Structure formats: C-alpha cells, structure tokens
Short mmCIF file of C-alpha atoms in Angstrom, two decimals:
data_model
loop_
_atom_site.label_atom_id
_atom_site.label_comp_id
_atom_site.label_asym_id
_atom_site.label_seq_id
_atom_site.Cartn_x
_atom_site.Cartn_y
_atom_site.Cartn_z
CA MET A 271 21.45 16.39 9.48
CA LYS A 272 20.91 14.00 12.38
CA LEU A 273 17.54 12.28 12.00
CA THR A 274 15.65 9.57 13.87
CA ILE A 275 12.84 7.52 12.34
CA ILE A 276 10.58 5.74 14.84
CA GLY A 277 9.03 2.69 13.15
CA THR A 278 10.64 0.42 10.55
CA GLY A 279 7.61 -0.64 8.52
CA TYR A 280 7.06 0.06 4.83
CA VAL A 281 7.12 3.83 5.43
CA GLY A 282 9.69 4.16 8.20
CA LEU A 283 12.37 1.90 6.76
CA VAL A 284 12.14 3.43 3.30
CA THR A 285 12.15 6.96 4.76
CA GLY A 286 15.20 6.38 6.94
CA THR A 287 17.16 4.57 4.26
CA CYS A 288 16.49 7.19 1.59
CA PHE A 289 17.44 10.00 3.96
CA ALA A 290 20.73 8.20 4.63
CA GLU A 291 21.24 7.73 0.90
CA VAL A 292 21.40 11.50 0.37
CA GLY A 293 23.85 12.01 3.23
CA HIS A 294 21.89 12.46 6.45
CA GLN A 295 22.86 10.59 9.62
CA VAL A 296 19.89 8.34 10.41
CA ILE A 297 18.87 6.20 13.37
CA CYS A 298 15.89 3.89 12.86
CA VAL A 299 14.05 2.91 16.04
CA ASP A 300 11.75 -0.06 16.49
CA LYS A 301 10.45 -1.58 19.72
CA ASP A 302 10.60 -5.03 18.12
CA ALA A 303 14.04 -6.21 19.23
CA ALA A 304 13.91 -9.18 16.84
CA LYS A 305 13.35 -6.84 13.89
CA VAL A 306 16.23 -4.61 14.98
CA LYS A 307 18.48 -7.66 15.26
CA LEU A 308 17.39 -8.80 11.79
CA LEU A 309 18.17 -5.40 10.27
CA ARG A 310 21.51 -5.13 12.02
CA GLY A 311 22.40 -8.54 10.62
CA GLY A 312 21.58 -7.53 7.06
CA GLY A 313 18.13 -9.14 6.92
CA MET A 314 14.98 -7.47 5.66
CA PRO A 315 11.52 -7.58 7.30
CA ILE A 316 9.78 -6.42 4.09
CA TYR A 317 10.28 -6.67 0.35
CA GLU A 318 10.60 -3.43 -1.58
CA PRO A 319 12.55 -3.26 -4.87
CA GLY A 320 15.96 -1.66 -4.38
CA LEU A 321 15.62 -1.27 -0.61
CA GLU A 322 17.80 -4.14 0.59
CA GLU A 323 20.80 -2.98 -1.43
CA MET A 324 20.33 0.61 -0.27
CA VAL A 325 20.10 -0.42 3.41
CA LYS A 326 23.29 -2.45 3.14
CA ARG A 327 25.13 0.38 1.38
CA ASN A 328 24.23 2.99 3.99
CA VAL A 329 24.85 0.74 6.99
CA GLU A 330 28.33 0.02 5.65
CA ALA A 331 28.89 3.75 5.09
CA GLY A 332 27.95 4.46 8.71
CA ARG A 333 25.01 6.71 7.84
CA LEU A 334 22.25 4.28 8.89
CA SER A 335 21.87 2.40 12.18
CA PHE A 336 19.15 0.58 14.10
CA THR A 337 18.15 0.53 17.77
CA SER A 338 15.22 -0.44 19.97
CA SER A 339 15.78 2.57 22.26
CA THR A 340 13.58 5.60 21.66
CA GLU A 341 15.64 7.51 24.21
CA GLU A 342 18.81 6.91 22.20
CA GLY A 343 17.13 8.04 19.00
CA VAL A 344 15.78 11.24 20.54
CA GLU A 345 19.01 12.08 22.32
CA LYS A 346 21.22 11.71 19.25
CA SER A 347 19.03 13.48 16.66
CA ASP A 348 17.68 16.95 15.96
CA VAL A 349 14.57 15.84 14.07
CA ILE A 350 12.36 12.91 15.07
CA PHE A 351 10.08 11.33 12.44
CA ILE A 352 7.17 9.23 13.74
CA ALA A 353 6.27 6.49 11.25
CA VAL A 354 4.24 4.05 13.34
CA PRO A 355 1.15 2.09 12.27
CA THR A 356 -2.29 3.71 12.42
CA PRO A 357 -4.48 0.62 11.83
CA PRO A 358 -8.20 0.86 11.07
CA LEU A 359 -10.88 0.37 13.71
CA ALA A 360 -14.26 -1.28 13.16
CA ASP A 361 -16.12 2.04 12.87
CA GLY A 362 -13.83 3.35 10.10
CA SER A 363 -11.69 5.56 12.34
CA VAL A 364 -8.03 4.79 12.99
CA ASP A 365 -6.22 3.49 16.04
CA LEU A 366 -3.90 6.26 17.23
CA SER A 367 -2.62 4.41 20.30
CA PHE A 368 0.84 3.83 18.74
CA MET A 369 1.06 7.51 17.88
CA GLU A 370 0.10 8.53 21.42
CA SER A 371 2.50 6.07 22.99
CA VAL A 372 5.46 7.20 20.88
CA SER A 373 4.63 10.86 21.53
CA ARG A 374 4.87 10.17 25.26
CA GLU A 375 8.15 8.30 24.86
CA VAL A 376 9.61 11.15 22.82
CA ALA A 377 8.44 13.66 25.43
CA HIS A 378 10.07 11.70 28.26
CA SER A 379 13.35 11.54 26.31
CA MET A 380 13.60 15.21 25.28
CA THR A 381 16.16 17.39 27.04
CA SER A 382 16.62 20.04 24.33
CA TYR A 383 14.72 21.57 21.39
CA LYS A 384 13.52 18.98 18.88
CA ILE A 385 11.41 18.94 15.75
CA VAL A 386 8.88 16.11 15.92
CA VAL A 387 7.57 15.14 12.49
CA ASP A 388 4.39 13.13 11.98
CA LYS A 389 5.07 10.88 8.96
CA SER A 390 2.22 8.43 9.60
CA THR A 391 -1.14 8.91 7.91
CA VAL A 392 -3.38 10.42 10.59
CA PRO A 393 -6.73 12.23 10.85
CA VAL A 394 -6.76 16.01 10.69
CA LYS A 395 -5.97 17.69 14.04
CA THR A 396 -3.74 14.82 15.16
CA GLY A 397 -0.80 17.23 15.13
CA ASP A 398 -2.52 19.25 17.83
CA LYS A 399 -2.93 16.12 19.95
CA VAL A 400 0.74 15.18 19.47
CA ALA A 401 1.79 18.66 20.57
CA GLU A 402 -0.48 18.53 23.63
CA THR A 403 0.88 15.11 24.59
CA ILE A 404 4.53 16.12 24.28
CA LYS A 405 3.93 19.31 26.27
CA ARG A 406 2.15 17.34 29.00
CA TYR A 407 4.75 14.58 29.39
CA CYS A 408 8.00 16.46 28.74
CA LYS A 409 9.54 16.76 32.21
CA ALA A 410 12.38 18.95 30.95
CA LYS A 411 9.84 21.49 29.65
CA VAL A 412 12.00 22.24 26.59
CA GLU A 413 10.74 23.90 23.44
CA PHE A 414 9.74 21.78 20.45
CA ASP A 415 7.85 21.96 17.18
CA VAL A 416 5.43 19.46 15.68
CA VAL A 417 5.39 19.14 11.88
CA SER A 418 3.12 17.18 9.56
CA ASN A 419 5.00 15.60 6.64
CA PRO A 420 2.69 13.03 4.97
CA GLU A 421 4.17 10.31 2.80
CA PHE A 422 3.04 9.60 -0.75
CA LEU A 423 4.77 6.27 -1.35
CA ARG A 424 3.43 3.46 -3.49
CA GLU A 425 4.38 0.05 -2.20
CA GLY A 426 6.48 -1.64 -4.84
CA PHE A 427 7.79 1.73 -6.01
CA ALA A 428 8.49 3.34 -2.64
CA VAL A 429 12.23 3.90 -3.08
CA GLU A 430 11.69 5.47 -6.48
CA ASP A 431 8.85 7.63 -5.15
CA PHE A 432 10.91 8.84 -2.19
CA MET A 433 14.02 9.64 -4.20
CA LYS A 434 12.05 11.42 -6.95
CA PRO A 435 8.95 12.86 -5.25
CA ASP A 436 6.24 14.81 -7.06
CA ARG A 437 6.11 17.16 -4.08
CA VAL A 438 6.99 17.41 -0.40
CA VAL A 439 4.27 18.65 1.95
CA ILE A 440 5.31 20.31 5.20
CA GLY A 441 2.64 21.40 7.69
CA VAL A 442 3.78 23.68 10.50
CA ARG A 443 2.41 25.74 13.40
CA SER A 444 5.28 28.24 13.26
CA GLN A 445 8.09 29.17 10.89
CA ARG A 446 10.83 27.93 13.23
CA PRO A 447 11.13 24.36 11.81
CA VAL A 448 10.63 25.31 8.15
CA GLN A 449 14.27 25.85 7.19
CA ALA A 450 15.37 22.64 8.86
CA MET A 451 12.71 20.68 6.95
CA LYS A 452 13.79 22.35 3.70
CA ASN A 453 17.39 21.38 4.43
CA ILE A 454 16.35 17.76 4.98
CA TYR A 455 14.53 17.58 1.67
CA GLY A 456 16.86 19.85 -0.29
CA PRO A 457 18.83 16.99 -1.92
CA PHE A 458 15.65 15.58 -3.47
CA LYS A 459 15.10 18.63 -5.72
CA ALA A 460 11.30 18.47 -5.37
CA PRO A 461 8.69 21.23 -5.02
CA ILE A 462 8.11 21.92 -1.32
CA ILE A 463 4.65 22.97 -0.14
CA VAL A 464 4.67 24.72 3.25
CA THR A 465 1.22 24.94 4.80
CA ASP A 466 -0.57 24.64 8.14
CA ILE A 467 -0.69 21.28 9.91
CA ASN A 468 -4.42 20.70 9.40
CA SER A 469 -4.14 21.23 5.64
CA ALA A 470 -1.10 18.94 5.41
CA GLU A 471 -2.94 16.16 7.22
CA LEU A 472 -6.00 16.55 4.98
CA ILE A 473 -3.91 16.51 1.79
CA LYS A 474 -2.97 12.85 2.32
CA HIS A 475 -6.51 11.62 2.98
CA ALA A 476 -7.94 13.75 0.16
CA ALA A 477 -5.32 12.48 -2.32
CA ASN A 478 -5.71 8.78 -1.52
CA SER A 479 -9.50 9.02 -1.50
CA PHE A 480 -9.45 10.66 -4.92
CA LEU A 481 -7.23 7.90 -6.33
CA ALA A 482 -9.58 5.28 -4.87
CA LEU A 483 -12.46 7.16 -6.51
CA LYS A 484 -10.64 7.01 -9.86
CA ILE A 485 -10.20 3.24 -9.57
CA SER A 486 -13.84 2.70 -8.64
CA TYR A 487 -14.91 4.94 -11.51
CA ILE A 488 -13.12 2.88 -14.15
CA ASN A 489 -14.40 -0.33 -12.52
CA ALA A 490 -17.95 1.03 -12.80
CA VAL A 491 -17.23 1.90 -16.43
CA SER A 492 -16.01 -1.68 -16.96
CA VAL A 493 -19.51 -2.93 -16.11
CA ILE A 494 -20.96 -0.69 -18.82
CA CYS A 495 -18.31 -1.91 -21.24
CA GLU A 496 -19.20 -5.55 -20.62
CA ALA A 497 -22.90 -4.82 -21.10
CA SER A 498 -22.34 -2.89 -24.33
CA GLY A 499 -19.52 -4.90 -25.92
CA ALA A 500 -16.99 -2.08 -25.49
CA ASN A 501 -13.40 -2.55 -24.30
CA VAL A 502 -12.57 -0.83 -21.01
CA GLN A 503 -8.87 -0.65 -21.87
CA GLU A 504 -9.63 1.29 -25.04
CA VAL A 505 -11.99 3.57 -23.12
CA ALA A 506 -9.34 4.14 -20.43
CA ASN A 507 -6.70 4.92 -23.06
CA GLY A 508 -8.98 7.46 -24.70
CA MET A 509 -9.81 9.06 -21.36
CA GLY A 510 -6.22 9.02 -20.16
CA MET A 511 -4.93 11.02 -23.10
CA ASP A 512 -6.89 13.97 -21.73
CA ALA A 513 -4.32 15.93 -19.71
CA ARG A 514 -7.01 16.83 -17.18
CA ILE A 515 -7.56 13.14 -16.40
CA GLY A 516 -4.37 11.15 -17.04
CA ARG A 517 -4.05 7.40 -17.62
CA ARG A 518 -2.78 6.31 -14.21
CA PHE A 519 -5.23 4.51 -11.89
CA LEU A 520 -7.57 3.76 -14.78
CA ASP A 521 -6.99 0.02 -14.99
CA ALA A 522 -10.09 -2.08 -14.38
CA SER A 523 -9.43 -4.88 -11.93
CA LEU A 524 -10.69 -6.78 -8.90
CA GLY A 525 -10.70 -3.48 -7.02
CA PHE A 526 -8.30 -1.64 -4.75
CA GLY A 527 -6.89 -3.04 -1.53
CA GLY A 528 -3.79 -2.82 0.62
CA SER A 529 -3.10 -0.97 3.83
CA CYS A 530 -3.68 2.55 2.48
CA PHE A 531 -6.66 3.09 0.18
CA PRO A 532 -9.34 1.16 2.13
CA LYS A 533 -8.16 2.53 5.47
CA ASP A 534 -7.71 6.11 4.31
CA LEU A 535 -11.06 6.10 2.53
CA SER A 536 -12.87 4.88 5.65
CA ALA A 537 -10.96 7.32 7.81
CA PHE A 538 -11.80 10.29 5.57
CA ILE A 539 -15.48 9.34 5.65
CA LYS A 540 -15.32 9.13 9.45
CA ILE A 541 -13.40 12.40 9.74
CA SER A 542 -16.01 14.09 7.56
CA GLU A 543 -18.83 12.73 9.71
CA GLN A 544 -17.16 14.02 12.85
CA LEU A 545 -16.88 17.44 11.20
CA GLY A 546 -20.57 17.39 10.25
CA TYR A 547 -20.43 16.33 6.60
CA ASP A 548 -21.84 13.12 5.09
CA PHE A 549 -19.31 12.28 2.34
CA ARG A 550 -21.73 10.14 0.33
CA LEU A 551 -19.52 10.19 -2.76
CA LEU A 552 -16.79 8.27 -0.94
CA LYS A 553 -19.30 5.80 0.48
CA GLU A 554 -20.29 5.02 -3.10
CA VAL A 555 -16.62 4.47 -3.96
CA GLN A 556 -16.52 1.82 -1.21
CA ARG A 557 -19.71 0.19 -2.48
CA ILE A 558 -18.46 -0.01 -6.08
CA ASN A 559 -15.18 -1.52 -4.90
CA ALA A 560 -16.98 -4.22 -2.93
CA GLU A 561 -19.34 -4.99 -5.82
CA GLN A 562 -16.41 -5.45 -8.20
CA MET A 563 -15.19 -8.44 -6.20
CA ASP A 564 -18.75 -9.78 -5.86
CA ARG A 565 -19.12 -9.59 -9.63
CA PHE A 566 -15.83 -11.37 -10.31
CA VAL A 567 -16.58 -14.21 -7.89
CA GLY A 568 -20.04 -14.47 -9.41
CA ARG A 569 -18.48 -14.90 -12.86
CA ILE A 570 -16.35 -17.78 -11.61
CA ILE A 571 -19.40 -19.45 -10.11
CA ASP A 572 -21.48 -18.88 -13.26
CA THR A 573 -18.77 -20.52 -15.36
CA LEU A 574 -17.86 -23.45 -13.10
CA TRP A 575 -21.37 -23.77 -11.59
CA VAL A 576 -20.63 -25.62 -8.33
CA LEU A 577 -17.24 -24.81 -6.73
CA LYS A 578 -17.42 -27.44 -3.99
CA ASP A 579 -14.55 -29.92 -4.41
CA LYS A 580 -13.25 -28.16 -7.52
CA THR A 581 -9.58 -27.18 -7.60
CA ILE A 582 -8.73 -23.63 -8.63
CA GLY A 583 -5.28 -22.18 -9.20
CA VAL A 584 -4.67 -18.60 -8.10
CA LEU A 585 -1.73 -16.51 -9.27
CA GLY A 586 -1.03 -13.60 -6.93
CA LEU A 587 -1.52 -13.05 -3.20
CA ALA A 588 -0.01 -9.62 -2.58
CA PHE A 589 -2.41 -6.70 -2.91
CA LYS A 590 -0.36 -5.39 -5.85
CA GLN A 591 2.82 -6.14 -7.77
CA ASN A 592 6.36 -5.61 -6.41
CA THR A 593 5.45 -6.06 -2.75
CA ASP A 594 5.03 -8.85 -0.22
CA ASP A 595 2.22 -6.99 1.57
CA VAL A 596 -1.00 -9.00 1.88
CA ARG A 597 -2.88 -6.60 4.18
CA LEU A 598 -6.45 -6.18 2.85
CA SER A 599 -5.33 -7.83 -0.39
CA PRO A 600 -8.09 -8.39 -2.97
CA ALA A 601 -6.28 -11.61 -3.90
CA ILE A 602 -6.52 -12.95 -0.35
CA ASP A 603 -10.18 -11.88 -0.18
CA LEU A 604 -10.83 -13.74 -3.44
CA CYS A 605 -9.14 -16.90 -2.15
CA GLN A 606 -11.13 -16.86 1.06
CA ARG A 607 -14.40 -16.40 -0.84
CA LEU A 608 -13.56 -19.33 -3.10
CA GLN A 609 -12.77 -21.44 -0.05
CA LYS A 610 -16.16 -20.59 1.46
CA GLU A 611 -17.73 -21.98 -1.71
CA GLY A 612 -15.88 -25.26 -1.08
CA ALA A 613 -13.08 -24.87 -3.63
CA ARG A 614 -9.61 -26.30 -3.10
CA LEU A 615 -6.83 -23.84 -3.95
CA ARG A 616 -3.33 -24.03 -5.40
CA VAL A 617 -1.65 -20.62 -5.09
CA HIS A 618 1.56 -18.81 -5.99
CA ASP A 619 3.05 -15.36 -5.50
CA PRO A 620 6.61 -14.29 -6.37
CA ARG A 621 7.15 -12.57 -3.00
CA ALA A 622 4.15 -12.80 -0.68
CA MET A 623 3.72 -16.50 0.06
CA ASP A 624 5.47 -16.42 3.44
CA LYS A 625 3.30 -13.58 4.71
CA ALA A 626 0.17 -15.08 3.13
CA LYS A 627 0.62 -18.25 5.17
CA ALA A 628 -0.31 -16.31 8.31
CA VAL A 629 -3.76 -15.41 6.94
CA LEU A 630 -4.55 -17.98 4.23
CA LYS A 631 -4.79 -21.54 5.53
CA ASP A 632 -5.59 -24.92 3.99
CA VAL A 633 -4.25 -24.12 0.53
CA THR A 634 -1.39 -25.61 -1.47
CA TYR A 635 1.48 -23.15 -1.91
CA VAL A 636 3.24 -23.84 -5.20
CA PRO A 637 6.80 -22.51 -5.72
CA ASP A 638 6.63 -22.57 -9.55
CA MET A 639 4.03 -20.33 -11.16
CA ASN A 640 3.86 -22.61 -14.21
CA LYS A 641 2.74 -25.55 -12.04
CA VAL A 642 -0.09 -23.81 -10.19
CA ALA A 643 -2.60 -24.88 -12.85
CA ASP A 644 -1.65 -28.56 -12.72
CA GLY A 645 -4.85 -30.57 -12.30
CA CYS A 646 -6.99 -27.48 -11.71
CA ASP A 647 -10.48 -26.85 -13.04
CA ALA A 648 -9.60 -23.20 -13.71
CA LEU A 649 -6.82 -20.65 -13.21
CA VAL A 650 -7.30 -17.13 -11.78
CA ILE A 651 -4.91 -14.19 -12.07
CA ALA A 652 -5.43 -12.04 -8.99
CA THR A 653 -2.34 -9.76 -8.85
CA GLU A 654 -0.71 -7.89 -11.72
CA TRP A 655 2.82 -9.27 -11.32
CA PRO A 656 4.73 -8.74 -14.60
CA GLU A 657 6.15 -12.26 -14.20
CA PHE A 658 2.71 -13.68 -14.91
CA LYS A 659 2.83 -12.32 -18.45
CA LYS A 660 5.65 -14.82 -19.03
CA LEU A 661 3.55 -17.84 -18.08
CA ASP A 662 4.10 -20.98 -20.15
CA LEU A 663 0.53 -20.76 -21.44
CA GLU A 664 0.78 -23.89 -23.54
CA HIS A 665 1.77 -25.90 -20.48
CA VAL A 666 -0.96 -24.23 -18.44
CA ARG A 667 -3.60 -25.05 -21.05
CA LYS A 668 -2.56 -28.69 -21.22
CA THR A 669 -2.39 -29.23 -17.46
CA LEU A 670 -5.74 -27.61 -16.65
CA THR A 671 -8.61 -30.06 -16.42
CA HIS A 672 -10.58 -27.49 -18.41
CA PRO A 673 -8.72 -24.62 -20.16
CA ILE A 674 -10.54 -21.86 -18.25
CA LEU A 675 -8.65 -18.71 -17.22
CA PHE A 676 -10.14 -15.81 -15.24
CA ASP A 677 -7.93 -12.75 -15.68
CA GLY A 678 -8.68 -10.33 -12.85
CA ARG A 679 -5.97 -7.93 -14.04
CA ASN A 680 -6.44 -7.98 -17.84
CA LEU A 681 -2.87 -9.13 -18.43
CA PHE A 682 -3.52 -11.04 -21.66
CA ASP A 683 -5.07 -10.37 -25.05
CA ARG A 684 -8.47 -12.05 -25.35
CA ALA A 685 -8.18 -12.96 -29.03
CA GLU A 686 -4.77 -14.57 -28.55
CA MET A 687 -5.96 -16.54 -25.53
CA GLU A 688 -9.01 -17.84 -27.35
CA GLN A 689 -6.90 -18.74 -30.36
CA MET A 690 -4.76 -20.88 -28.04
CA GLY A 691 -7.90 -22.70 -26.91
CA PHE A 692 -8.62 -21.00 -23.59
CA ILE A 693 -12.04 -20.09 -22.27
CA TYR A 694 -10.90 -16.64 -21.28
CA LYS A 695 -12.76 -14.29 -18.92
CA SER A 696 -11.43 -10.80 -18.16
CA ILE A 697 -12.83 -7.50 -16.82
CA GLY A 698 -14.61 -4.89 -18.90
CA ARG A 699 -13.77 -6.42 -22.27
CA PRO A 700 -15.96 -8.23 -24.80
CA ALA A 701 -16.63 -11.84 -23.77
#
C-alpha cells in the first residue's frame, strides 16, 4: 500500500521504515529540511538498534523516501500516519499544537478520500478533534476517515517491537477503513484489536501508566528489602514466576524516565481530572518515583558526606539502554542534582553523549568507559547498558581515590564486588 508518515522521530521513522520493510511504499515527511537532507544522505538523526541498516536497505530498494512537503505525502498516499511530538505542558496535560497544525496541513492537501491515522500518543477524544479540524479546513470537501493506531514501542527495542508486535490496536468511527488497516498490518502476523477511537486512545495511556505503576511498586518494595535485609532481586524473581504478574518491569532502579512514562502518567492523571475522577493511585506512583531518586542521592551524600569539590564518575546518560534519548533521563537528573551539591562530574555513555551535551553542561565527557573513574572519589552506574557489565573493575578500583561504587541499576553481584575491595552500594539489596 502507499503510506505517508508525518514526523521522523523515534516513532515515525521506525514506523515508516518497518512498513517499507514488509513491502509497503512509504514516504516519510518532516518539516525539518536539515533532517530530511540527513536521511536522504544516509545519515541518522536517532540511534535505534537495527534501524540504520533497515533504512538504507529500503531506500536502496525504492520503498522508502523522505520529503519536507506534506502536500506531496498526502497526494501520493492512501493512508496518512501522524507521528508528531505531543510534549508535556506544565500542568500535566500535553501540547497538541503539532497535531492540530498537521491536521490542518493534511486537510488543505486532500483532494480525494484518505485515511488519517493518529499514531502519536494523545488524550482520549483527540480523534474527534482531528476529524473536526480536517472537516473544517478541507477545501475540497472530500470524504475521509480518522483512525487511532497507538504505538507500543520500547526505545532501544523499537524495530523488534514493531516487526513482532504483541497486538495491533485500531480505533475507528466506521467500518470503512478497517480492511485497509488490516491489509497494512497483515504481514506482521499479530492479533488485531478493532475498537472505537476513544477506547484505542485510552489503551495507550492505561498501558503505560500500569507499567509505570509496576516499576514504582518494585521500587517501593526495594525500600522494604533494604530495611529488612531482604534482596529485591530475589523477591522480584519469586513474584515474576507468577503468570498473573510476570517478571518484566520488576527491576528496582533509580526510577522510570524518558519521553513516555512520565508524560503519559501525568497526562492520564490530567485526563482523569477533566473527566471528573481523581486518580490518586497514579499520583502515588509519581511520588514513589520521585522519592526513589531522592533516596539514591541521599545515599551518595551519606557515604561521601560533603560533595562540594569532590569528583564523581557517572556511567550512563540515556534514560535507558540501547538508545541515545536523554529526554527526562533519570541519569541526567542525577547528574544535575550532584552538580547542585557542588560535585565535579566525569561522565560516559555509549550512545547519548552528543545529545547530553545540549542539556548537561560543565562536565567532563570521557570517551572510554574504563577511564571515567580515573581520579574520582566514587563511581555511579546510572543506566543499565550491558557494556557496563564488562568494565575493567580492577582498573576502576585502582584509579578511584576511594573504591566506592554506587550501582543504580544492580548490574553487579554485591559479594563479588566487596571481595574485590569495593565499598558497594546498590538498590534493595543487603548492604
């Protein structure tokens, strides 16, 4: 089928590329001419495992192209996917100005029937607003359908998640676009849920909020484990073997971050308030998440006492492994808190250092992870990159001023670290 994806961020670029991979003809639209030029030249604006090779393969095959013209994308395709940012606002709601603007541009460009698919994460009833906007601004007065098709992609695993989805959710106002949407997703061999638009939009916020709840739950349990001498990893393993619970998202850590969970959680709370319900459970999830970082920073201060003029090494800047995304990253938050205490920082991340430089100033960026600890008073692991498990720990121990390691992701075994001579502090495990 002929598809257009408007927006080439983490969602839009992965969506368009994976659609091309299974044989669809895809045009990716982005108003940023520099980004379009970069993509046409074989460059990549984001890091996502497997994506660069897939983009190159489909561009060479003629199934994937890039343009800055919305009109071109609408004219040449039957189905238009909107995958633009919906950033958070101060009150917890989301900024839908990009969505509204693109809806108007699509409307102006339409001269025949189109299916307009909302791929961005949006509040419930946004589909109605998109439909109203297109109807108002479409001078040709042609028929169209608006569909909600939320994404469920994990950054760092987005290509894998798209190619092998757990399910595909399609929210519609009529049956007319259903078969076309089924044809688009047919090659992926996934269960397809066809529902109304409002339910489809709520599914995404409800799912992400539940996963955030699960993370905050195990982080709250980690506090009890520390107080009682239990091991949160053993508790999580025992819980996770229950098929009703599952092991995923039960890893105690610094807390959740990124562009999805914090934003979607706040948005769902705001949506609920607007609909007359005080979602106090989700507010508690937010509070627990914030306290987890407070507790970790407090542990560093308790151990080192005064941080002013001390040098601390930090491994990890991205909000999670396998991505260069630093938006609302717990690692960046940690670094900024340490800086406020007067600490000097030496930092490293396998992929995110370039993007971190825009938000994290006055730190030393170290290309080699094994040299971050050189001359430091302590080392902190802030992101769960698998590379960090391969640290030259003997070198790290010798080059630290004091062999103190704060493991915010529980990557190492406490007994082994202590045997090597480290003062080792982790989360939810016996001190």
